[in-house]
């Protein structure tokens, strides 16, 4: 069956997901779009050559009879109301991260989905679908480096806009590490701390950049994550797991090694869209196939909640300079799979 998808938010990732669903993936088509910026939505319909109806609001689109499935790619603070409305309408919903901007918001979604009685929600944590992270998880799970003890990560963006704030280093950027490391290590977090190194002159005056986030897991693993969103040189994602008998490192993207002008060099990507392009394809194809077979099976509303609880603790740690505990509710049996 061809799923009929309605998209809320036709910005950077909304348009990119529309492109991949229309041109690259199978089993779904875009039948409806909406954006608070109507001109933006019209331009996407035109550029992507869509045969799709333009809706005035996300709520109208969710209720539309011709829409089977909702894709939420609007700004983070709008996600909760659209996901709750999709659940109320009994429609599967793929929501880009964050599921909601607070843990309370995510908890409301979890509660509503559990009450519905069947999974409807998938969160856009695409790194779980990345070949590199997948291979790293294989090595760690197989015990090839013994038990993991320490994880060193870096999440570097070349530049960010002036509207990017200090807390977004957690809620928008490090949220990917928060999710993927929980999955990679099969562990939960117990406490977090944030320390600020010397500030780069390249960041806007209101932004603390770079930042180092220190995390302790339930198994006692220590994680450090450097978030540096004005690093200038490229989009650079690093992850190294130190184990009892060895070290395992996330593979670099496969780029050509050049010898030219007395240099040996490899290009570094600059655009997040390209760094995880295959992962987005795999995650969305997985979502479409799973919905066609009954219900989504990728990162769940509970994963969205766990990430938000951790993010809230990190933001508090940013503001207080203290070690902040990460305290989660009991996981409903509904999510034990
Ligand atoms: P953007 O600003 O380019 O696009 C957001 C769009 O949503 C805008 O066109 C805006 O007009 C629209 N919008 C906002 N509120 C709306 C509402 N109430 N109803 C309808 N439309 C609304 O932002 P971008 O970069 O596309 O990010 C969107 C979301 O995707 C964010 O939650 C972000 O965290 C997430 N994202 C995820 C990525 C990933 O790697 N998984 C990468 C980039 C973004
Ligand atoms: P699984 O056995 O249920 O299915 C995943 C399948 O996808 C496997 O056959 C695996 O070989 C393949 N695969 C996934 N990503 C790949 C990649 N990047 N390159 C090559 N092959 C890939 O997997 P699981 O162990 O239960 O899932 C692990 C976690 O990853 C879960 O949290 C799950 O949500 C997520 N995940 C989900 C899907 C999906 O289709 N929904 C796919 C991959 C991973
Ligand atoms: C953006 O929203 C993403 O999700 C990217 O993956 C991340 O690198 C960037 O920092 C975020 O702003």
PDB file of C-alpha atoms and ligand atoms in Angstrom, residues 122 128-132 134 137 183 282-283 286-287 290 297-299 303, ligand 2:
ATOM      1  CA  UNK A 122       8.807   7.346  15.869  1.00  0.00           C
ATOM      2  CA  UNK A 128      20.977   4.529  15.031  1.00  0.00           C
ATOM      3  CA  UNK A 129      20.687   3.794  11.309  1.00  0.00           C
ATOM      4  CA  UNK A 130      24.189   4.946  10.393  1.00  0.00           C
ATOM      5  CA  UNK A 131      26.463   2.171   9.075  1.00  0.00           C
ATOM      6  CA  UNK A 132      29.376   3.504  11.150  1.00  0.00           C
ATOM      7  CA  UNK A 134      25.958   0.238  13.572  1.00  0.00           C
ATOM      8  CA  UNK A 137      27.764  -1.154  18.232  1.00  0.00           C
ATOM      9  CA  UNK A 183      21.522   2.837  22.311  1.00  0.00           C
ATOM     10  CA  UNK A 282      17.284   3.920   5.973  1.00  0.00           C
ATOM     11  CA  UNK A 283      15.362   5.371   8.955  1.00  0.00           C
ATOM     12  CA  UNK A 286      12.199   1.562   7.874  1.00  0.00           C
ATOM     13  CA  UNK A 287       9.384   3.751   9.223  1.00  0.00           C
ATOM     14  CA  UNK A 290       6.997  -0.823   9.535  1.00  0.00           C
ATOM     15  CA  UNK A 297       9.479   0.043  15.370  1.00  0.00           C
ATOM     16  CA  UNK A 298      12.293   2.647  15.368  1.00  0.00           C
ATOM     17  CA  UNK A 299      13.252   5.069  18.188  1.00  0.00           C
ATOM     18  CA  UNK A 303      13.505   7.158  23.685  1.00  0.00           C
TER      19      UNK A 303
HETATM   20  P1  LIG B   2      16.809  -5.579  13.806  1.00  0.00           P
HETATM   21  O1  LIG B   2      17.407  -6.868  13.752  1.00  0.00           O
HETATM   22  O2  LIG B   2      15.477  -5.444  14.321  1.00  0.00           O
HETATM   23  O3  LIG B   2      16.729  -4.949  12.325  1.00  0.00           O
HETATM   24  C1  LIG B   2      17.627  -4.126  11.811  1.00  0.00           C
HETATM   25  C2  LIG B   2      18.062  -4.676  10.442  1.00  0.00           C
HETATM   26  O4  LIG B   2      18.558  -3.585   9.693  1.00  0.00           O
HETATM   27  C3  LIG B   2      19.171  -5.698  10.512  1.00  0.00           C
HETATM   28  O5  LIG B   2      18.929  -6.680   9.557  1.00  0.00           O
HETATM   29  C4  LIG B   2      20.417  -4.891  10.179  1.00  0.00           C
HETATM   30  O6  LIG B   2      21.373  -5.657   9.544  1.00  0.00           O
HETATM   31  C5  LIG B   2      19.916  -3.825   9.277  1.00  0.00           C
HETATM   32  N1  LIG B   2      20.583  -2.519   9.369  1.00  0.00           N
HETATM   33  C6  LIG B   2      20.194  -1.526  10.133  1.00  0.00           C
HETATM   34  N2  LIG B   2      20.931  -0.439   9.938  1.00  0.00           N
HETATM   35  C7  LIG B   2      21.846  -0.765   9.048  1.00  0.00           C
HETATM   36  C8  LIG B   2      22.893  -0.061   8.443  1.00  0.00           C
HETATM   37  N3  LIG B   2      23.148   1.215   8.752  1.00  0.00           N
HETATM   38  N4  LIG B   2      23.626  -0.688   7.551  1.00  0.00           N
HETATM   39  C9  LIG B   2      23.346  -1.934   7.244  1.00  0.00           C
HETATM   40  N5  LIG B   2      22.348  -2.650   7.784  1.00  0.00           N
HETATM   41  C10 LIG B   2      21.618  -2.078   8.679  1.00  0.00           C
HETATM   42  O7  LIG B   2      17.814  -4.561  14.554  1.00  0.00           O
HETATM   43  P2  LIG B   2      17.852  -4.228  16.063  1.00  0.00           P
HETATM   44  O8  LIG B   2      19.166  -4.647  16.537  1.00  0.00           O
HETATM   45  O9  LIG B   2      16.667  -4.649  16.799  1.00  0.00           O
HETATM   46  O10 LIG B   2      17.828  -2.645  16.003  1.00  0.00           O
HETATM   47  C11 LIG B   2      18.749  -1.889  16.719  1.00  0.00           C
HETATM   48  C12 LIG B   2      18.258  -0.497  16.962  1.00  0.00           C
HETATM   49  O11 LIG B   2      18.337   0.228  15.781  1.00  0.00           O
HETATM   50  C13 LIG B   2      16.855  -0.411  17.414  1.00  0.00           C
HETATM   51  O12 LIG B   2      16.796   0.583  18.355  1.00  0.00           O
HETATM   52  C14 LIG B   2      16.068  -0.044  16.224  1.00  0.00           C
HETATM   53  O13 LIG B   2      15.063   0.887  16.571  1.00  0.00           O
HETATM   54  C15 LIG B   2      17.056   0.637  15.388  1.00  0.00           C
HETATM   55  N6  LIG B   2      16.902   0.226  14.044  1.00  0.00           N
HETATM   56  C16 LIG B   2      15.694   0.054  13.539  1.00  0.00           C
HETATM   57  C17 LIG B   2      15.530  -0.304  12.214  1.00  0.00           C
HETATM   58  C18 LIG B   2      14.196  -0.435  11.653  1.00  0.00           C
HETATM   59  O14 LIG B   2      14.059  -0.938  10.543  1.00  0.00           O
HETATM   60  N7  LIG B   2      13.183   0.023  12.316  1.00  0.00           N
HETATM   61  C19 LIG B   2      16.660  -0.484  11.450  1.00  0.00           C
HETATM   62  C20 LIG B   2      17.896  -0.325  12.018  1.00  0.00           C
HETATM   63  C21 LIG B   2      17.995   0.014  13.312  1.00  0.00           C
END
